[in-house]
Amino acid sequence: MESVPFSRCHSTPLVTADPDLLARWLGPRGLTLTIDHIDPRHGGTWRYTGSDADGNKHFFHGVFHGTPSPDGIVRTVEFDGMPGRVCLEEVTFSERGQTTLVTQSTVYQSAQDRDQALYYDMDEDIYESIERLEQLLARLVPVS
């Protein structure tokens, strides 16, 4: 198993299960995300479609492991374009005073699967998603 860790601090609560809000920040800027289905409970499934400017569609789906909570989410992720290459993604949220530390770890079945995801800029997509989340939170949460 090969993993890719990621951590970032936020100054507000996170928006992770509301389909309308999720579609506004998840994924890189070049994709418009549609939440086709989301059932955020243990054994529940999810499916998202990302559409790029050229009209290409990219489909992702998976299963929740445990019920998502304010403390974290564990789910599988599979890209329809690479069937059978399933990764396990764990995201935890830890309160740190006035901020929330977001830690994401994605575990792949092999080093080859991890390297292929990195080749296709998966790490850059995560950073863009987090930047989009921060921008959305700045608009949603009033500064005191």
Short mmCIF file of C-alpha atoms in Angstrom, two decimals:
data_model
loop_
_atom_site.label_atom_id
_atom_site.label_comp_id
_atom_site.label_asym_id
_atom_site.label_seq_id
_atom_site.Cartn_x
_atom_site.Cartn_y
_atom_site.Cartn_z
CA MET A 1 0.00 0.00 0.00
CA GLU A 2 1.28 3.43 -0.94
CA SER A 3 -0.10 6.70 0.45
CA VAL A 4 -0.08 10.42 -0.23
CA PRO A 5 -0.60 12.60 2.89
CA PHE A 6 -1.90 16.18 2.92
CA SER A 7 -2.62 18.64 5.77
CA ARG A 8 -3.98 22.19 5.91
CA CYS A 9 -5.47 24.48 8.60
CA HIS A 10 -8.77 26.31 8.16
CA SER A 11 -10.28 29.06 10.27
CA THR A 12 -13.90 27.86 9.98
CA PRO A 13 -15.98 24.67 10.06
CA LEU A 14 -15.84 22.57 6.90
CA VAL A 15 -18.46 22.02 4.23
CA THR A 16 -18.25 18.34 3.35
CA ALA A 17 -21.63 16.65 2.90
CA ASP A 18 -24.04 19.26 1.53
CA PRO A 19 -24.23 18.40 -2.19
CA ASP A 20 -24.81 21.99 -3.31
CA LEU A 21 -21.85 23.33 -1.33
CA LEU A 22 -19.64 20.33 -2.12
CA ALA A 23 -20.07 20.96 -5.85
CA ARG A 24 -18.84 24.54 -5.37
CA TRP A 25 -15.39 23.61 -4.06
CA LEU A 26 -14.45 19.95 -4.67
CA GLY A 27 -12.16 19.33 -7.61
CA PRO A 28 -9.84 21.49 -9.67
CA ARG A 29 -10.94 24.83 -11.10
CA GLY A 30 -11.13 23.46 -14.64
CA LEU A 31 -13.96 21.05 -13.79
CA THR A 32 -17.59 21.72 -13.05
CA LEU A 33 -18.67 19.14 -10.50
CA THR A 34 -22.10 17.56 -10.42
CA ILE A 35 -23.05 15.46 -7.40
CA ASP A 36 -24.96 12.62 -9.06
CA HIS A 37 -25.56 10.78 -5.81
CA ILE A 38 -24.36 10.98 -2.22
CA ASP A 39 -25.53 8.83 0.70
CA PRO A 40 -23.18 9.84 3.57
CA ARG A 41 -23.60 6.86 5.90
CA HIS A 42 -21.70 3.64 6.54
CA GLY A 43 -21.98 1.59 3.36
CA GLY A 44 -23.56 4.51 1.52
CA THR A 45 -22.37 5.26 -1.98
CA TRP A 46 -21.48 8.41 -3.84
CA ARG A 47 -20.97 9.37 -7.49
CA TYR A 48 -19.68 12.65 -8.94
CA THR A 49 -19.27 13.84 -12.52
CA GLY A 50 -16.62 16.39 -13.43
CA SER A 51 -17.13 18.22 -16.74
CA ASP A 52 -14.33 20.19 -18.34
CA ALA A 53 -14.53 23.20 -20.68
CA ASP A 54 -14.35 20.94 -23.75
CA GLY A 55 -17.39 18.95 -22.62
CA ASN A 56 -15.42 15.89 -21.51
CA LYS A 57 -16.92 14.11 -18.54
CA HIS A 58 -14.97 12.36 -15.79
CA PHE A 59 -16.87 10.02 -13.45
CA PHE A 60 -15.85 9.12 -9.90
CA HIS A 61 -17.60 6.90 -7.38
CA GLY A 62 -17.07 5.09 -4.11
CA VAL A 63 -18.39 3.82 -0.79
CA PHE A 64 -18.34 5.42 2.66
CA HIS A 65 -16.63 3.36 5.38
CA GLY A 66 -18.20 4.46 8.63
CA THR A 67 -20.62 7.34 8.87
CA PRO A 68 -19.02 10.70 8.01
CA SER A 69 -18.83 12.92 11.08
CA PRO A 70 -17.41 16.27 12.16
CA ASP A 71 -14.24 14.31 12.99
CA GLY A 72 -13.70 12.78 9.59
CA ILE A 73 -14.65 10.82 6.50
CA VAL A 74 -13.35 7.49 5.20
CA ARG A 75 -14.32 6.43 1.71
CA THR A 76 -13.13 4.59 -1.33
CA VAL A 77 -12.52 6.48 -4.57
CA GLU A 78 -12.54 4.99 -8.05
CA PHE A 79 -12.20 6.83 -11.35
CA ASP A 80 -14.38 5.22 -14.03
CA GLY A 81 -11.57 5.77 -16.54
CA MET A 82 -9.33 3.42 -14.54
CA PRO A 83 -11.66 0.66 -13.29
CA GLY A 84 -10.38 -1.58 -10.53
CA ARG A 85 -7.85 0.97 -9.26
CA VAL A 86 -9.58 1.82 -6.01
CA CYS A 87 -7.95 3.96 -3.35
CA LEU A 88 -8.96 4.53 0.26
CA GLU A 89 -9.21 8.17 1.29
CA GLU A 90 -9.30 9.28 4.92
CA VAL A 91 -9.94 12.90 5.84
CA THR A 92 -9.82 14.00 9.48
CA PHE A 93 -10.83 17.31 11.01
CA SER A 94 -9.12 18.32 14.26
CA GLU A 95 -9.98 21.51 16.10
CA ARG A 96 -6.87 23.59 16.84
CA GLY A 97 -8.12 26.62 18.74
CA GLN A 98 -9.76 28.90 16.19
CA THR A 99 -8.80 26.70 13.23
CA THR A 100 -9.51 23.22 11.97
CA LEU A 101 -6.62 21.04 10.83
CA VAL A 102 -7.64 19.03 7.77
CA THR A 103 -5.53 15.93 7.16
CA GLN A 104 -6.09 13.78 4.11
CA SER A 105 -4.39 10.49 3.42
CA THR A 106 -5.01 8.57 0.24
CA VAL A 107 -3.85 4.96 0.22
CA TYR A 108 -3.37 3.20 -3.10
CA GLN A 109 -3.25 -0.52 -3.82
CA SER A 110 0.24 -0.19 -5.29
CA ALA A 111 3.07 2.24 -5.89
CA GLN A 112 2.19 2.11 -9.59
CA ASP A 113 -1.38 3.31 -8.88
CA ARG A 114 -0.04 6.12 -6.65
CA ASP A 115 2.52 7.18 -9.23
CA GLN A 116 -0.11 7.24 -11.97
CA ALA A 117 -2.39 9.45 -9.83
CA LEU A 118 0.52 11.83 -9.21
CA TYR A 119 1.38 11.78 -12.92
CA TYR A 120 -2.14 13.07 -13.60
CA ASP A 121 -1.63 15.89 -11.05
CA MET A 122 -3.89 14.50 -8.31
CA ASP A 123 -1.86 16.42 -5.74
CA GLU A 124 -2.41 19.71 -7.61
CA ASP A 125 -6.14 18.95 -7.78
CA ILE A 126 -6.20 18.57 -3.98
CA TYR A 127 -4.50 21.95 -3.50
CA GLU A 128 -6.93 23.64 -5.90
CA SER A 129 -9.89 22.06 -4.07
CA ILE A 130 -8.62 23.34 -0.74
CA GLU A 131 -8.10 26.84 -2.16
CA ARG A 132 -11.65 26.77 -3.54
CA LEU A 133 -12.94 25.58 -0.15
CA GLU A 134 -11.16 28.43 1.62
CA GLN A 135 -12.68 30.95 -0.83
CA LEU A 136 -16.15 29.49 -0.32
CA LEU A 137 -15.81 29.54 3.46
CA ALA A 138 -14.67 33.17 3.36
CA ARG A 139 -17.94 34.03 1.59
CA LEU A 140 -20.16 31.86 3.83
CA VAL A 141 -18.78 32.52 7.31
CA PRO A 142 -18.85 36.08 8.64
CA VAL A 143 -15.61 37.38 10.11
CA SER A 144 -16.02 38.54 13.73
#
